[in-house]
PDB file of C-alpha atoms and ligand atoms in Angstrom:
ATOM      1  CA  MET T1212       0.000   0.000   0.000  1.00 57.00           C
ATOM      2  CA  SER T1213       1.376   3.421  -0.934  1.00 75.00           C
ATOM      3  CA  ALA T1214       1.039   6.377   1.433  1.00 89.00           C
ATOM      4  CA  PRO T1215      -1.631   8.876   0.413  1.00 97.00           C
ATOM      5  CA  SER T1216      -0.628  12.037  -1.393  1.00 98.00           C
ATOM      6  CA  TRP T1217      -2.024  15.143   0.281  1.00 98.00           C
ATOM      7  CA  SER T1218      -3.392  18.288  -1.299  1.00 98.00           C
ATOM      8  CA  LEU T1219      -5.297  21.376  -0.205  1.00 98.00           C
ATOM      9  CA  THR T1220      -8.493  22.471  -1.902  1.00 97.00           C
ATOM     10  CA  TRP T1221      -9.935  25.895  -1.111  1.00 98.00           C
ATOM     11  CA  GLU T1222     -13.681  26.048  -0.849  1.00 98.00           C
ATOM     12  CA  ASP T1223     -14.132  28.525  -3.715  1.00 98.00           C
ATOM     13  CA  ASP T1224     -12.229  26.183  -6.013  1.00 98.00           C
ATOM     14  CA  LEU T1225     -14.355  23.089  -5.382  1.00 97.00           C
ATOM     15  CA  ASP T1226     -16.545  22.398  -8.376  1.00 96.00           C
ATOM     16  CA  THR T1227     -19.654  20.215  -8.485  1.00 96.00           C
ATOM     17  CA  ASP T1228     -17.710  17.034  -9.208  1.00 97.00           C
ATOM     18  CA  GLY T1229     -15.266  17.834  -6.392  1.00 97.00           C
ATOM     19  CA  HIS T1230     -18.101  18.285  -3.908  1.00 97.00           C
ATOM     20  CA  ALA T1231     -19.741  15.070  -5.091  1.00 98.00           C
ATOM     21  CA  GLU T1232     -16.549  13.069  -4.589  1.00 98.00           C
ATOM     22  CA  LEU T1233     -16.014  14.441  -1.067  1.00 98.00           C
ATOM     23  CA  ALA T1234     -19.708  14.101  -0.170  1.00 98.00           C
ATOM     24  CA  ALA T1235     -19.519  10.415  -1.091  1.00 98.00           C
ATOM     25  CA  LEU T1236     -16.352   9.898   0.971  1.00 98.00           C
ATOM     26  CA  LEU T1237     -17.802  11.699   4.004  1.00 98.00           C
ATOM     27  CA  HIS T1238     -21.024   9.724   3.753  1.00 98.00           C
ATOM     28  CA  ARG T1239     -18.990   6.515   3.902  1.00 98.00           C
ATOM     29  CA  CYS T1240     -17.080   7.861   6.928  1.00 98.00           C
ATOM     30  CA  PHE T1241     -20.229   9.085   8.753  1.00 98.00           C
ATOM     31  CA  PRO T1242     -22.953   6.684   7.597  1.00 98.00           C
ATOM     32  CA  ARG T1243     -25.332   7.682  10.398  1.00 97.00           C
ATOM     33  CA  SER T1244     -25.135  11.436   9.762  1.00 97.00           C
ATOM     34  CA  ARG T1245     -28.342  12.917   8.415  1.00 95.00           C
ATOM     35  CA  ARG T1246     -26.498  15.952   7.088  1.00 96.00           C
ATOM     36  CA  LEU T1247     -23.650  14.061   5.387  1.00 98.00           C
ATOM     37  CA  ASP T1248     -26.182  12.138   3.353  1.00 97.00           C
ATOM     38  CA  GLY T1249     -24.015  11.677   0.287  1.00 97.00           C
ATOM     39  CA  SER T1250     -25.210  14.835  -1.429  1.00 96.00           C
ATOM     40  CA  ARG T1251     -23.455  17.421   0.792  1.00 96.00           C
ATOM     41  CA  SER T1252     -19.766  17.730   1.554  1.00 98.00           C
ATOM     42  CA  TRP T1253     -20.243  19.688   4.782  1.00 98.00           C
ATOM     43  CA  ALA T1254     -22.333  19.120   7.909  1.00 97.00           C
ATOM     44  CA  SER T1255     -22.652  22.497   9.657  1.00 97.00           C
ATOM     45  CA  ALA T1256     -20.166  25.269   8.897  1.00 98.00           C
ATOM     46  CA  ARG T1257     -18.588  25.164   5.476  1.00 98.00           C
ATOM     47  CA  PRO T1258     -14.824  25.104   5.856  1.00 98.00           C
ATOM     48  CA  GLU T1259     -12.303  27.416   4.249  1.00 98.00           C
ATOM     49  CA  VAL T1260     -10.072  24.668   3.043  1.00 98.00           C
ATOM     50  CA  ARG T1261      -9.897  20.906   2.886  1.00 98.00           C
ATOM     51  CA  LEU T1262      -6.886  18.642   3.153  1.00 98.00           C
ATOM     52  CA  VAL T1263      -7.546  15.531   1.090  1.00 98.00           C
ATOM     53  CA  GLY T1264      -5.487  12.353   0.962  1.00 98.00           C
ATOM     54  CA  ARG T1265      -5.584  10.391  -2.290  1.00 98.00           C
ATOM     55  CA  GLU T1266      -4.453   6.941  -3.264  1.00 97.00           C
ATOM     56  CA  ASP T1267      -4.329   6.171  -6.979  1.00 96.00           C
ATOM     57  CA  GLY T1268      -6.270   9.393  -7.506  1.00 96.00           C
ATOM     58  CA  ARG T1269      -9.130   8.331  -5.220  1.00 97.00           C
ATOM     59  CA  ALA T1270     -10.008  10.479  -2.177  1.00 98.00           C
ATOM     60  CA  VAL T1271      -9.509   8.286   0.911  1.00 98.00           C
ATOM     61  CA  ALA T1272      -9.011  10.798   3.734  1.00 98.00           C
ATOM     62  CA  HIS T1273     -10.361  14.255   4.504  1.00 98.00           C
ATOM     63  CA  VAL T1274     -10.041  16.981   7.120  1.00 99.00           C
ATOM     64  CA  ALA T1275     -11.319  20.540   6.887  1.00 98.00           C
ATOM     65  CA  VAL T1276     -10.301  23.817   8.513  1.00 99.00           C
ATOM     66  CA  LEU T1277     -11.918  27.182   9.141  1.00 98.00           C
ATOM     67  CA  ARG T1278      -9.812  29.922  10.733  1.00 98.00           C
ATOM     68  CA  ARG T1279     -11.691  31.860  13.384  1.00 98.00           C
ATOM     69  CA  HIS T1280     -11.258  33.729  16.656  1.00 98.00           C
ATOM     70  CA  LEU T1281     -12.768  31.977  19.649  1.00 98.00           C
ATOM     71  CA  ARG T1282     -14.177  34.397  22.194  1.00 98.00           C
ATOM     72  CA  VAL T1283     -12.778  33.789  25.652  1.00 97.00           C
ATOM     73  CA  PRO T1284     -13.366  35.694  28.877  1.00 93.00           C
ATOM     74  CA  GLY T1285     -10.668  38.293  29.495  1.00 90.00           C
ATOM     75  CA  SER T1286      -9.489  38.590  25.884  1.00 91.00           C
ATOM     76  CA  GLU T1287     -10.587  41.492  23.723  1.00 92.00           C
ATOM     77  CA  SER T1288      -9.650  39.941  20.381  1.00 93.00           C
ATOM     78  CA  GLY T1289     -10.162  36.288  21.257  1.00 97.00           C
ATOM     79  CA  VAL T1290      -7.924  33.358  20.378  1.00 98.00           C
ATOM     80  CA  LEU T1291      -7.070  32.655  16.755  1.00 98.00           C
ATOM     81  CA  VAL T1292      -7.467  28.968  15.913  1.00 98.00           C
ATOM     82  CA  GLY T1293      -7.671  26.668  12.962  1.00 98.00           C
ATOM     83  CA  ASP T1294     -11.079  25.148  13.747  1.00 98.00           C
ATOM     84  CA  VAL T1295     -10.982  21.575  12.487  1.00 99.00           C
ATOM     85  CA  GLY T1296     -13.724  19.181  11.489  1.00 98.00           C
ATOM     86  CA  LEU T1297     -14.999  16.671   8.921  1.00 98.00           C
ATOM     87  CA  VAL T1298     -12.176  14.313   9.913  1.00 98.00           C
ATOM     88  CA  GLY T1299     -12.603  11.020   8.129  1.00 98.00           C
ATOM     89  CA  VAL T1300     -10.746   8.092   6.602  1.00 98.00           C
ATOM     90  CA  ASP T1301     -12.527   5.799   4.156  1.00 98.00           C
ATOM     91  CA  PRO T1302     -13.769   2.754   6.097  1.00 98.00           C
ATOM     92  CA  ASP T1303     -11.824   0.399   3.839  1.00 97.00           C
ATOM     93  CA  GLN T1304      -8.625   2.272   4.805  1.00 96.00           C
ATOM     94  CA  GLN T1305      -9.220   2.704   8.538  1.00 98.00           C
ATOM     95  CA  GLY T1306      -6.883   1.189  11.097  1.00 98.00           C
ATOM     96  CA  ARG T1307      -3.841   1.346   8.798  1.00 97.00           C
ATOM     97  CA  GLY T1308      -2.256   4.567  10.008  1.00 98.00           C
ATOM     98  CA  THR T1309      -3.862   6.914   7.475  1.00 98.00           C
ATOM     99  CA  GLY T1310      -5.572   8.975  10.191  1.00 98.00           C
ATOM    100  CA  ARG T1311      -2.268   9.397  11.999  1.00 98.00           C
ATOM    101  CA  LEU T1312      -0.579  10.551   8.763  1.00 98.00           C
ATOM    102  CA  MET T1313      -3.432  12.967   8.168  1.00 98.00           C
ATOM    103  CA  LEU T1314      -3.059  14.555  11.621  1.00 98.00           C
ATOM    104  CA  ALA T1315       0.669  15.042  10.966  1.00 98.00           C
ATOM    105  CA  GLU T1316      -0.032  16.650   7.591  1.00 98.00           C
ATOM    106  CA  LEU T1317      -2.717  18.847   9.167  1.00 98.00           C
ATOM    107  CA  ALA T1318      -0.248  20.044  11.803  1.00 98.00           C
ATOM    108  CA  ARG T1319       2.180  21.014   9.021  1.00 98.00           C
ATOM    109  CA  VAL T1320      -0.566  23.005   7.272  1.00 98.00           C
ATOM    110  CA  LEU T1321      -1.576  24.855  10.447  1.00 98.00           C
ATOM    111  CA  ALA T1322       2.082  25.647  11.170  1.00 98.00           C
ATOM    112  CA  GLY T1323       2.492  26.982   7.632  1.00 98.00           C
ATOM    113  CA  TRP T1324      -0.265  29.463   8.361  1.00 98.00           C
ATOM    114  CA  ALA T1325       1.492  30.491  11.600  1.00 97.00           C
ATOM    115  CA  LEU T1326      -1.584  29.696  13.651  1.00 98.00           C
ATOM    116  CA  PRO T1327      -1.192  29.623  17.416  1.00 98.00           C
ATOM    117  CA  PHE T1328      -3.546  26.680  17.875  1.00 98.00           C
ATOM    118  CA  GLY T1329      -5.700  24.080  16.218  1.00 98.00           C
ATOM    119  CA  PHE T1330      -9.068  23.492  17.852  1.00 98.00           C
ATOM    120  CA  LEU T1331     -11.796  20.893  17.576  1.00 98.00           C
ATOM    121  CA  THR T1332     -14.705  19.343  19.412  1.00 98.00           C
ATOM    122  CA  THR T1333     -15.129  15.601  19.348  1.00 98.00           C
ATOM    123  CA  ALA T1334     -16.542  12.546  21.100  1.00 98.00           C
ATOM    124  CA  ASP T1335     -15.026  10.995  24.246  1.00 98.00           C
ATOM    125  CA  ASP T1336     -13.912   7.828  22.469  1.00 98.00           C
ATOM    126  CA  LEU T1337     -11.893   9.772  19.894  1.00 98.00           C
ATOM    127  CA  VAL T1338      -9.753  11.756  22.346  1.00 98.00           C
ATOM    128  CA  GLY T1339      -7.098   9.007  22.201  1.00 98.00           C
ATOM    129  CA  PHE T1340      -6.874   9.181  18.417  1.00 98.00           C
ATOM    130  CA  TYR T1341      -6.259  12.941  18.503  1.00 98.00           C
ATOM    131  CA  ALA T1342      -3.890  12.694  21.486  1.00 98.00           C
ATOM    132  CA  GLY T1343      -1.674  10.517  19.273  1.00 98.00           C
ATOM    133  CA  GLY T1344      -1.354  13.542  16.963  1.00 98.00           C
ATOM    134  CA  GLY T1345      -0.412  15.937  19.768  1.00 98.00           C
ATOM    135  CA  TRP T1346      -3.895  17.258  20.545  1.00 98.00           C
ATOM    136  CA  VAL T1347      -4.598  18.089  24.186  1.00 98.00           C
ATOM    137  CA  ARG T1348      -7.962  18.002  25.914  1.00 98.00           C
ATOM    138  CA  VAL T1349      -8.665  21.330  27.635  1.00 98.00           C
ATOM    139  CA  PRO T1350     -11.109  21.975  30.484  1.00 97.00           C
ATOM    140  CA  ALA T1351     -13.087  24.544  28.508  1.00 96.00           C
ATOM    141  CA  ARG T1352     -16.422  23.570  27.104  1.00 98.00           C
ATOM    142  CA  THR T1353     -17.490  25.041  23.794  1.00 98.00           C
ATOM    143  CA  ARG T1354     -20.565  27.165  23.243  1.00 98.00           C
ATOM    144  CA  MET T1355     -21.719  27.180  19.649  1.00 98.00           C
ATOM    145  CA  ILE T1356     -24.606  27.410  17.230  1.00 98.00           C
ATOM    146  CA  GLU T1357     -26.166  24.050  16.476  1.00 96.00           C
ATOM    147  CA  PRO T1358     -27.364  23.228  12.966  1.00 93.00           C
ATOM    148  CA  ASP T1359     -30.946  23.838  14.148  1.00 94.00           C
ATOM    149  CA  GLU T1360     -29.855  27.373  15.187  1.00 96.00           C
ATOM    150  CA  ARG T1361     -30.015  26.771  18.955  1.00 97.00           C
ATOM    151  CA  VAL T1362     -27.023  28.103  20.902  1.00 98.00           C
ATOM    152  CA  GLU T1363     -25.788  25.319  23.152  1.00 98.00           C
ATOM    153  CA  VAL T1364     -22.821  24.386  25.313  1.00 98.00           C
ATOM    154  CA  TYR T1365     -21.365  21.221  23.802  1.00 97.00           C
ATOM    155  CA  GLY T1366     -21.072  18.510  26.432  1.00 92.00           C
ATOM    156  CA  GLY T1367     -18.166  16.612  24.858  1.00 97.00           C
ATOM    157  CA  PRO T1368     -14.420  17.196  24.771  1.00 98.00           C
ATOM    158  CA  SER T1369     -12.742  20.320  23.397  1.00 98.00           C
ATOM    159  CA  LEU T1370      -9.219  19.672  22.084  1.00 98.00           C
ATOM    160  CA  VAL T1371      -6.368  22.015  21.266  1.00 98.00           C
ATOM    161  CA  LEU T1372      -3.252  21.490  19.160  1.00 98.00           C
ATOM    162  CA  PRO T1373      -0.407  23.808  20.165  1.00 98.00           C
ATOM    163  CA  VAL T1374       1.046  24.959  16.832  1.00 98.00           C
ATOM    164  CA  ARG T1375       2.998  28.248  17.106  1.00 97.00           C
ATOM    165  CA  SER T1376       2.029  28.634  20.776  1.00 98.00           C
ATOM    166  CA  THR T1377       2.548  26.238  23.630  1.00 98.00           C
ATOM    167  CA  ILE T1378      -0.254  24.653  25.613  1.00 98.00           C
ATOM    168  CA  ALA T1379       0.766  26.905  28.529  1.00 98.00           C
ATOM    169  CA  ASP T1380      -0.425  29.849  26.413  1.00 97.00           C
ATOM    170  CA  TRP T1381      -3.925  28.423  26.125  1.00 97.00           C
ATOM    171  CA  PRO T1382      -6.276  30.525  28.294  1.00 97.00           C
ATOM    172  CA  ASP T1383      -7.314  28.951  31.576  1.00 95.00           C
ATOM    173  CA  VAL T1384     -11.056  29.323  31.027  1.00 96.00           C
ATOM    174  CA  GLN T1385     -14.097  27.146  31.528  1.00 96.00           C
ATOM    175  CA  ILE T1386     -15.926  28.186  28.381  1.00 97.00           C
ATOM    176  CA  VAL T1387     -15.063  29.342  24.875  1.00 98.00           C
ATOM    177  CA  ASP T1388     -17.504  30.741  22.362  1.00 98.00           C
ATOM    178  CA  ARG T1389     -17.282  29.582  18.803  1.00 98.00           C
ATOM    179  CA  ASN T1390     -19.901  32.107  17.701  1.00 98.00           C
ATOM    180  CA  GLY T1391     -20.689  29.879  14.785  1.00 98.00           C
ATOM    181  CA  TYR T1392     -21.248  26.347  13.648  1.00 98.00           C
ATOM    182  CA  GLU T1393     -18.918  23.406  14.070  1.00 98.00           C
ATOM    183  CA  VAL T1394     -17.025  22.553  10.875  1.00 98.00           C
TER     184      VAL T1394
HETATM  185  C1  COA P1005     -11.159   8.403  13.453  1.00 91.39           C
HETATM  186  C2  COA P1005     -10.493   8.037  12.126  1.00 91.39           C
HETATM  187  C3  COA P1005     -10.282   9.329  11.303  1.00 91.39           C
HETATM  188  C4  COA P1005      -9.115   7.397  12.425  1.00 91.39           C
HETATM  189  O1  COA P1005      -8.453   7.121  11.191  1.00 91.39           O
HETATM  190  P1  COA P1005      -7.627   5.757  11.019  1.00 91.39           P
HETATM  191  O2  COA P1005      -6.912   5.836   9.728  1.00 91.39           O
HETATM  192  O3  COA P1005      -8.527   4.605  11.237  1.00 91.39           O
HETATM  193  O4  COA P1005      -6.617   5.905  12.252  1.00 91.39           O
HETATM  194  P2  COA P1005      -5.141   5.251  12.378  1.00 91.39           P
HETATM  195  O5  COA P1005      -5.156   3.879  11.788  1.00 91.39           O
HETATM  196  O6  COA P1005      -4.143   6.217  11.853  1.00 91.39           O
HETATM  197  O7  COA P1005      -5.009   5.136  13.961  1.00 91.39           O
HETATM  198  C5  COA P1005      -4.157   5.982  14.720  1.00 91.39           C
HETATM  199  C6  COA P1005      -4.351   5.681  16.183  1.00 91.39           C
HETATM  200  O8  COA P1005      -5.658   6.132  16.599  1.00 91.39           O
HETATM  201  C7  COA P1005      -6.395   5.051  17.157  1.00 91.39           C
HETATM  202  N1  COA P1005      -7.782   5.149  16.702  1.00 91.39           N
HETATM  203  C8  COA P1005      -8.203   5.093  15.431  1.00 91.39           C
HETATM  204  N2  COA P1005      -9.542   5.230  15.367  1.00 91.39           N
HETATM  205  C9  COA P1005      -9.967   5.374  16.632  1.00 91.39           C
HETATM  206  C10 COA P1005     -11.235   5.551  17.215  1.00 91.39           C
HETATM  207  N3  COA P1005     -12.365   5.619  16.473  1.00 91.39           N
HETATM  208  N4  COA P1005     -11.296   5.639  18.550  1.00 91.39           N
HETATM  209  C11 COA P1005     -10.188   5.585  19.302  1.00 91.39           C
HETATM  210  N5  COA P1005      -8.942   5.423  18.802  1.00 91.39           N
HETATM  211  C12 COA P1005      -8.839   5.320  17.482  1.00 91.39           C
HETATM  212  C13 COA P1005      -5.755   3.805  16.590  1.00 91.39           C
HETATM  213  O9  COA P1005      -5.956   2.694  17.452  1.00 91.39           O
HETATM  214  C14 COA P1005      -4.304   4.190  16.521  1.00 91.39           C
HETATM  215  O10 COA P1005      -3.744   4.074  17.809  1.00 91.39           O
HETATM  216  P3  COA P1005      -2.235   3.546  18.016  1.00 91.39           P
HETATM  217  O11 COA P1005      -1.357   4.665  17.525  1.00 91.39           O
HETATM  218  O12 COA P1005      -2.141   3.334  19.502  1.00 91.39           O
HETATM  219  O13 COA P1005      -2.113   2.314  17.197  1.00 91.39           O
HETATM  220  C15 COA P1005     -11.332   7.023  11.330  1.00 91.39           C
HETATM  221  O14 COA P1005     -11.530   5.881  12.120  1.00 91.39           O
HETATM  222  C16 COA P1005     -12.694   7.548  10.866  1.00 91.39           C
HETATM  223  O15 COA P1005     -12.788   8.152   9.813  1.00 91.39           O
HETATM  224  N6  COA P1005     -13.745   7.289  11.643  1.00 91.39           N
HETATM  225  C17 COA P1005     -15.118   7.654  11.271  1.00 91.39           C
HETATM  226  C18 COA P1005     -15.326   9.146  11.269  1.00 91.39           C
HETATM  227  C19 COA P1005     -14.997   9.797  12.595  1.00 91.39           C
HETATM  228  O16 COA P1005     -15.409   9.348  13.669  1.00 91.39           O
HETATM  229  N7  COA P1005     -14.223  10.923  12.521  1.00 91.39           N
HETATM  230  C20 COA P1005     -13.844  11.698  13.683  1.00 91.39           C
HETATM  231  C21 COA P1005     -14.874  12.707  13.975  1.00 91.39           C
HETATM  232  S1  COA P1005     -14.378  13.806  15.286  1.00 91.39           S
END
């Protein structure tokens, strides 16, 4: 098996066929999602950019990023993060190290943009996967707009990747506001 080749696609550059290919991949990765139903390549917020891994030209891995400032108590401007979501590896490729390679490639991309931190919200059972890529669970819970427009505090883990900053620079707060949808 060859390692995937990675490329960035900016959202404005994705044409109909590109969306269809990624929608199909994400539907395979998230078969129970009502929003990733095979016709849409995003679930809540549309990202700015997608990092796609391909093998023999076929998209097998995907992660998306939207840069935003999280609002935190005590900070006027907030904390700049690469907000990460739509993390998926094709089921027929899972468990072979592709996800780990993707997290490493993602970290390189975030560093190239000189971002202080990566940020994501996830489920409890995936914290270990992200920890393997250097992501750290922080105490803060994340307030955000749900797809049905309700503003809610997410009950699951919030994770941070120190990129240009160290984890000691992450604000010691109990809540951060996304002021938007999850990617
Ligand atoms: C989560 C996912 C991206 C991992 O990709 P992958 O290619 O299977 O992961 P890898 O083979 O590189 O595994 C890397 C490490 O993470 C662990 N890991 C992988 N999937 C995991 C999971 N679902 N839960 C916990 N740990 C996991 C592996 O055991 C491995 O650990 P090790 O280094 O101790 O051996 C993939 O399983 C997937 O697409 N799942 C469905 C979609 C999803 O849940 N995405 C995340 C949404 S937040």
